PDB file of C-alpha atoms in Angstrom:
ATOM      1  CA  MET A   1     144.828  48.126 133.479  1.00 68.00           C
ATOM      2  CA  ASN A   2     143.509  51.285 135.152  1.00 74.00           C
ATOM      3  CA  PRO A   3     141.238  53.634 133.161  1.00 70.00           C
ATOM      4  CA  PHE A   4     143.961  56.266 132.675  1.00 65.00           C
ATOM      5  CA  GLU A   5     146.403  53.741 131.210  1.00 72.00           C
ATOM      6  CA  LYS A   6     143.647  52.485 128.904  1.00 68.00           C
ATOM      7  CA  ILE A   7     142.964  56.028 127.643  1.00 64.00           C
ATOM      8  CA  ALA A   8     146.673  56.741 127.153  1.00 62.00           C
ATOM      9  CA  LYS A   9     147.188  53.457 125.287  1.00 66.00           C
ATOM     10  CA  SER A  10     144.237  54.140 122.975  1.00 63.00           C
ATOM     11  CA  HIS A  11     145.828  57.426 121.865  1.00 58.00           C
ATOM     12  CA  GLN A  12     149.422  56.285 121.430  1.00 61.00           C
ATOM     13  CA  THR A  13     149.089  56.130 117.670  1.00 64.00           C
ATOM     14  CA  LEU A  14     147.079  58.920 116.132  1.00 61.00           C
ATOM     15  CA  PRO A  15     145.175  58.381 112.890  1.00 63.00           C
ATOM     16  CA  HIS A  16     146.594  59.879 109.703  1.00 67.00           C
ATOM     17  CA  VAL A  17     144.944  63.225 108.940  1.00 67.00           C
ATOM     18  CA  ASP A  18     144.757  64.459 105.355  1.00 71.00           C
ATOM     19  CA  LEU A  19     146.129  68.003 105.706  1.00 71.00           C
ATOM     20  CA  ALA A  20     145.139  68.820 102.127  1.00 72.00           C
ATOM     21  CA  GLN A  21     141.486  68.390 103.052  1.00 83.00           C
ATOM     22  CA  GLY A  22     140.324  71.667 104.617  1.00 88.00           C
ATOM     23  CA  ARG A  23     137.389  71.940 106.993  1.00 92.00           C
ATOM     24  CA  SER A  24     134.699  74.591 107.295  1.00 91.00           C
ATOM     25  CA  ILE A  25     133.666  76.459 110.431  1.00 92.00           C
ATOM     26  CA  ALA A  26     130.384  74.540 110.490  1.00 92.00           C
ATOM     27  CA  SER A  27     132.140  71.151 110.411  1.00 91.00           C
ATOM     28  CA  SER A  28     133.503  71.484 113.945  1.00 92.00           C
ATOM     29  CA  ARG A  29     130.958  73.788 115.617  1.00 95.00           C
ATOM     30  CA  SER A  30     129.916  72.654 119.102  1.00 96.00           C
ATOM     31  CA  THR A  31     127.370  73.601 121.758  1.00 97.00           C
ATOM     32  CA  SER A  32     127.172  72.368 125.333  1.00 97.00           C
ATOM     33  CA  SER A  33     124.891  73.247 128.234  1.00 97.00           C
ATOM     34  CA  ARG A  34     124.765  72.677 131.959  1.00 97.00           C
ATOM     35  CA  LEU A  35     122.430  73.642 134.800  1.00 98.00           C
ATOM     36  CA  MET A  36     124.201  75.841 137.351  1.00 98.00           C
ATOM     37  CA  GLU A  37     123.896  74.484 140.872  1.00 97.00           C
ATOM     38  CA  LEU A  38     124.757  75.636 144.379  1.00 96.00           C
ATOM     39  CA  ILE A  39     128.222  74.067 144.126  1.00 96.00           C
ATOM     40  CA  ASP A  40     128.948  76.517 141.257  1.00 97.00           C
ATOM     41  CA  ALA A  41     128.241  79.599 143.409  1.00 96.00           C
ATOM     42  CA  ASN A  42     130.783  82.173 144.508  1.00 94.00           C
ATOM     43  CA  ALA A  43     130.629  84.267 147.699  1.00 93.00           C
ATOM     44  CA  ARG A  44     128.197  86.698 146.011  1.00 92.00           C
ATOM     45  CA  GLY A  45     125.701  83.929 145.242  1.00 91.00           C
ATOM     46  CA  THR A  46     126.212  84.013 141.485  1.00 96.00           C
ATOM     47  CA  VAL A  47     128.093  81.490 139.357  1.00 98.00           C
ATOM     48  CA  HIS A  48     131.837  81.613 139.929  1.00 97.00           C
ATOM     49  CA  GLY A  49     133.751  82.996 136.937  1.00 96.00           C
ATOM     50  CA  GLY A  50     136.185  80.084 137.174  1.00 96.00           C
ATOM     51  CA  VAL A  51     133.320  77.645 136.605  1.00 97.00           C
ATOM     52  CA  ILE A  52     132.390  79.502 133.415  1.00 98.00           C
ATOM     53  CA  MET A  53     136.044  79.593 132.303  1.00 97.00           C
ATOM     54  CA  ARG A  54     136.425  75.843 132.800  1.00 97.00           C
ATOM     55  CA  MET A  55     133.216  75.176 130.855  1.00 97.00           C
ATOM     56  CA  VAL A  56     134.516  77.407 128.041  1.00 98.00           C
ATOM     57  CA  ASP A  57     137.864  75.589 127.888  1.00 97.00           C
ATOM     58  CA  GLU A  58     136.201  72.165 127.874  1.00 96.00           C
ATOM     59  CA  ALA A  59     133.650  73.113 125.206  1.00 97.00           C
ATOM     60  CA  ALA A  60     136.130  74.936 122.968  1.00 97.00           C
ATOM     61  CA  SER A  61     138.606  72.056 123.118  1.00 97.00           C
ATOM     62  CA  ILE A  62     135.938  69.853 121.512  1.00 97.00           C
ATOM     63  CA  VAL A  63     135.995  72.175 118.482  1.00 97.00           C
ATOM     64  CA  ALA A  64     139.801  71.865 118.332  1.00 97.00           C
ATOM     65  CA  PHE A  65     139.557  68.047 118.648  1.00 94.00           C
ATOM     66  CA  LYS A  66     137.017  67.862 115.849  1.00 94.00           C
ATOM     67  CA  HIS A  67     138.854  70.226 113.499  1.00 95.00           C
ATOM     68  CA  SER A  68     142.289  68.656 113.965  1.00 94.00           C
ATOM     69  CA  GLN A  69     140.959  65.090 114.306  1.00 92.00           C
ATOM     70  CA  ASN A  70     143.422  64.873 117.170  1.00 91.00           C
ATOM     71  CA  PRO A  71     142.579  64.270 120.851  1.00 89.00           C
ATOM     72  CA  ASN A  72     145.955  65.755 121.830  1.00 91.00           C
ATOM     73  CA  VAL A  73     145.272  69.479 121.830  1.00 95.00           C
ATOM     74  CA  VAL A  74     146.332  71.864 124.565  1.00 97.00           C
ATOM     75  CA  THR A  75     145.217  75.344 125.503  1.00 97.00           C
ATOM     76  CA  ALA A  76     148.016  77.658 124.378  1.00 96.00           C
ATOM     77  CA  LYS A  77     146.501  81.064 125.059  1.00 94.00           C
ATOM     78  CA  VAL A  78     143.332  82.757 126.149  1.00 95.00           C
ATOM     79  CA  GLU A  79     143.280  85.715 123.775  1.00 90.00           C
ATOM     80  CA  THR A  80     140.233  87.363 125.310  1.00 92.00           C
ATOM     81  CA  PHE A  81     137.731  86.599 128.007  1.00 97.00           C
ATOM     82  CA  LYS A  82     135.014  89.177 128.598  1.00 97.00           C
ATOM     83  CA  PHE A  83     132.449  88.720 131.342  1.00 98.00           C
ATOM     84  CA  LEU A  84     129.410  90.806 130.443  1.00 98.00           C
ATOM     85  CA  ALA A  85     126.943  89.726 133.155  1.00 97.00           C
ATOM     86  CA  PRO A  86     126.754  87.091 135.895  1.00 97.00           C
ATOM     87  CA  ALA A  87     125.038  83.747 135.575  1.00 98.00           C
ATOM     88  CA  GLN A  88     122.646  82.817 138.361  1.00 97.00           C
ATOM     89  CA  ILE A  89     122.189  79.551 140.173  1.00 96.00           C
ATOM     90  CA  ARG A  90     119.462  77.535 138.327  1.00 96.00           C
ATOM     91  CA  ASN A  91     120.357  79.174 135.001  1.00 98.00           C
ATOM     92  CA  VAL A  92     121.210  76.850 132.143  1.00 98.00           C
ATOM     93  CA  VAL A  93     124.564  78.036 130.824  1.00 98.00           C
ATOM     94  CA  THR A  94     125.191  77.274 127.158  1.00 98.00           C
ATOM     95  CA  ILE A  95     128.601  77.515 125.517  1.00 98.00           C
ATOM     96  CA  GLN A  96     128.537  78.005 121.721  1.00 98.00           C
ATOM     97  CA  CYS A  97     131.909  77.499 120.032  1.00 98.00           C
ATOM     98  CA  GLU A  98     133.246  77.593 116.497  1.00 97.00           C
ATOM     99  CA  MET A  99     136.630  77.650 114.790  1.00 97.00           C
ATOM    100  CA  HIS A 100     137.597  81.160 113.679  1.00 97.00           C
ATOM    101  CA  TYR A 101     141.216  80.854 112.563  1.00 96.00           C
ATOM    102  CA  VAL A 102     143.756  78.143 111.853  1.00 96.00           C
ATOM    103  CA  GLY A 103     147.516  78.493 111.589  1.00 94.00           C
ATOM    104  CA  ARG A 104     149.975  75.695 110.886  1.00 94.00           C
ATOM    105  CA  THR A 105     149.584  73.970 114.277  1.00 95.00           C
ATOM    106  CA  SER A 106     147.309  76.379 116.139  1.00 96.00           C
ATOM    107  CA  MET A 107     143.562  76.921 116.111  1.00 97.00           C
ATOM    108  CA  GLU A 108     141.583  79.872 117.482  1.00 97.00           C
ATOM    109  CA  VAL A 109     138.095  79.108 118.736  1.00 98.00           C
ATOM    110  CA  GLY A 110     135.475  81.833 119.182  1.00 97.00           C
ATOM    111  CA  ILE A 111     133.096  81.356 122.091  1.00 98.00           C
ATOM    112  CA  GLU A 112     129.785  82.883 123.153  1.00 98.00           C
ATOM    113  CA  VAL A 113     128.344  82.104 126.592  1.00 98.00           C
ATOM    114  CA  LEU A 114     124.600  82.358 127.205  1.00 98.00           C
ATOM    115  CA  ALA A 115     122.593  82.040 130.430  1.00 98.00           C
ATOM    116  CA  GLU A 116     118.931  81.040 130.310  1.00 98.00           C
ATOM    117  CA  ASP A 117     116.461  81.465 133.124  1.00 97.00           C
ATOM    118  CA  VAL A 118     114.399  78.287 132.749  1.00 94.00           C
ATOM    119  CA  ILE A 119     111.383  79.849 134.510  1.00 94.00           C
ATOM    120  CA  THR A 120     111.110  83.012 132.362  1.00 96.00           C
ATOM    121  CA  ASN A 121     112.925  81.646 129.267  1.00 96.00           C
ATOM    122  CA  GLN A 122     115.008  84.850 129.229  1.00 98.00           C
ATOM    123  CA  VAL A 123     118.368  84.247 127.515  1.00 98.00           C
ATOM    124  CA  ARG A 124     121.266  86.605 128.195  1.00 98.00           C
ATOM    125  CA  HIS A 125     124.694  86.836 126.542  1.00 98.00           C
ATOM    126  CA  ILE A 126     126.985  86.721 129.602  1.00 98.00           C
ATOM    127  CA  ALA A 127     130.516  86.218 128.226  1.00 98.00           C
ATOM    128  CA  SER A 128     132.665  85.995 125.104  1.00 98.00           C
ATOM    129  CA  SER A 129     136.089  84.501 124.615  1.00 97.00           C
ATOM    130  CA  ASN A 130     138.733  83.543 122.060  1.00 97.00           C
ATOM    131  CA  VAL A 131     140.974  80.617 122.981  1.00 97.00           C
ATOM    132  CA  VAL A 132     143.960  79.288 121.031  1.00 97.00           C
ATOM    133  CA  TYR A 133     144.760  75.571 121.002  1.00 98.00           C
ATOM    134  CA  VAL A 134     147.791  73.731 119.625  1.00 98.00           C
ATOM    135  CA  ALA A 135     147.643  70.180 118.294  1.00 96.00           C
ATOM    136  CA  LEU A 136     150.373  67.824 119.526  1.00 94.00           C
ATOM    137  CA  ASP A 137     151.814  64.641 118.042  1.00 91.00           C
ATOM    138  CA  GLU A 138     152.544  61.413 119.948  1.00 87.00           C
ATOM    139  CA  ASN A 139     155.767  62.956 121.318  1.00 90.00           C
ATOM    140  CA  GLY A 140     154.115  66.124 122.577  1.00 92.00           C
ATOM    141  CA  ASN A 141     155.427  68.324 119.753  1.00 96.00           C
ATOM    142  CA  PRO A 142     153.224  70.732 117.764  1.00 97.00           C
ATOM    143  CA  THR A 143     151.805  69.031 114.683  1.00 95.00           C
ATOM    144  CA  PRO A 144     150.118  70.490 111.583  1.00 95.00           C
ATOM    145  CA  VAL A 145     146.339  70.754 111.406  1.00 95.00           C
ATOM    146  CA  PRO A 146     144.006  70.948 108.386  1.00 95.00           C
ATOM    147  CA  PRO A 147     143.311  74.435 107.008  1.00 95.00           C
ATOM    148  CA  LEU A 148     140.096  76.304 107.671  1.00 95.00           C
ATOM    149  CA  VAL A 149     138.180  76.679 104.426  1.00 94.00           C
ATOM    150  CA  PRO A 150     135.115  78.946 104.289  1.00 93.00           C
ATOM    151  CA  ALA A 151     131.900  77.300 103.135  1.00 92.00           C
ATOM    152  CA  SER A 152     130.001  80.593 102.801  1.00 93.00           C
ATOM    153  CA  GLN A 153     130.531  84.342 102.586  1.00 95.00           C
ATOM    154  CA  GLU A 154     129.664  84.584 106.281  1.00 94.00           C
ATOM    155  CA  GLU A 155     132.407  82.080 107.178  1.00 92.00           C
ATOM    156  CA  GLU A 156     134.849  83.905 104.888  1.00 95.00           C
ATOM    157  CA  ALA A 157     134.130  87.178 106.736  1.00 95.00           C
ATOM    158  CA  ILE A 158     134.681  85.527 110.149  1.00 93.00           C
ATOM    159  CA  ILE A 159     137.991  84.010 109.047  1.00 93.00           C
ATOM    160  CA  GLU A 160     139.225  87.283 107.504  1.00 95.00           C
ATOM    161  CA  ARG A 161     138.236  89.353 110.552  1.00 94.00           C
ATOM    162  CA  THR A 162     140.063  86.919 112.847  1.00 93.00           C
ATOM    163  CA  ARG A 163     143.110  86.778 110.548  1.00 92.00           C
ATOM    164  CA  LEU A 164     143.426  90.579 110.696  1.00 94.00           C
ATOM    165  CA  ARG A 165     143.045  90.556 114.498  1.00 91.00           C
ATOM    166  CA  HIS A 166     145.682  87.799 114.677  1.00 89.00           C
ATOM    167  CA  LEU A 167     148.129  89.903 112.615  1.00 92.00           C
ATOM    168  CA  ARG A 168     147.552  92.946 114.884  1.00 93.00           C
ATOM    169  CA  ARG A 169     148.148  90.836 118.017  1.00 89.00           C
ATOM    170  CA  GLN A 170     151.299  89.387 116.467  1.00 89.00           C
ATOM    171  CA  LYS A 171     152.637  92.896 115.798  1.00 93.00           C
ATOM    172  CA  ILE A 172     151.871  93.994 119.366  1.00 90.00           C
ATOM    173  CA  ASP A 173     153.584  90.864 120.764  1.00 89.00           C
ATOM    174  CA  GLU A 174     156.691  91.644 118.678  1.00 91.00           C
ATOM    175  CA  GLU A 175     156.745  95.249 119.915  1.00 90.00           C
ATOM    176  CA  VAL A 176     156.434  94.121 123.543  1.00 90.00           C
ATOM    177  CA  THR A 177     159.240  91.589 123.069  1.00 89.00           C
ATOM    178  CA  GLN A 178     161.505  94.268 121.535  1.00 87.00           C
ATOM    179  CA  ALA A 179     160.711  96.663 124.388  1.00 86.00           C
ATOM    180  CA  ASP A 180     161.469  93.958 126.975  1.00 86.00           C
ATOM    181  CA  GLU A 181     164.779  93.111 125.275  1.00 87.00           C
ATOM    182  CA  SER A 182     165.891  96.744 125.157  1.00 85.00           C
ATOM    183  CA  GLN A 183     165.462  97.256 128.908  1.00 81.00           C
ATOM    184  CA  PRO A 184     168.537  96.678 131.124  1.00 74.00           C
TER     185      PRO A 184
END
């Protein structure tokens, strides 16, 4: 059996997840780091934005895996991705991710990207992002995920702020859809 078949077979039957048992932001938080090398460089000699975006998607998906207790999550939408400054070759890029909002089957992960110069120890905030994931069942259909339950006032504020932003985006999406439908 090749490695891909072995992986697929191990995930054919997903474990039962207690949807009544909510999870806090802290319970699925994740951080990952990697040294940027020459292979990561773009034509300007800095780290290619696509390399950072891939690292963000990989790191944030871990948060979605942990929260949903489901290895079958897919990236549904990149809500925001703001590059604030470039990362340099030989910087250690760290991706800090945490769950910010959970719907019925979707999960929004907030991400902060830092670049550290290992010689000077200077750490810079170089990017921020919000990525939405959807959990899938064995048949590839969206499946419910546990709720996000605040464990502190700080977590409650994060969840509420993201919920309000989510409602505003939903309203804008509806307005755009109506405008598109009304055009000949």
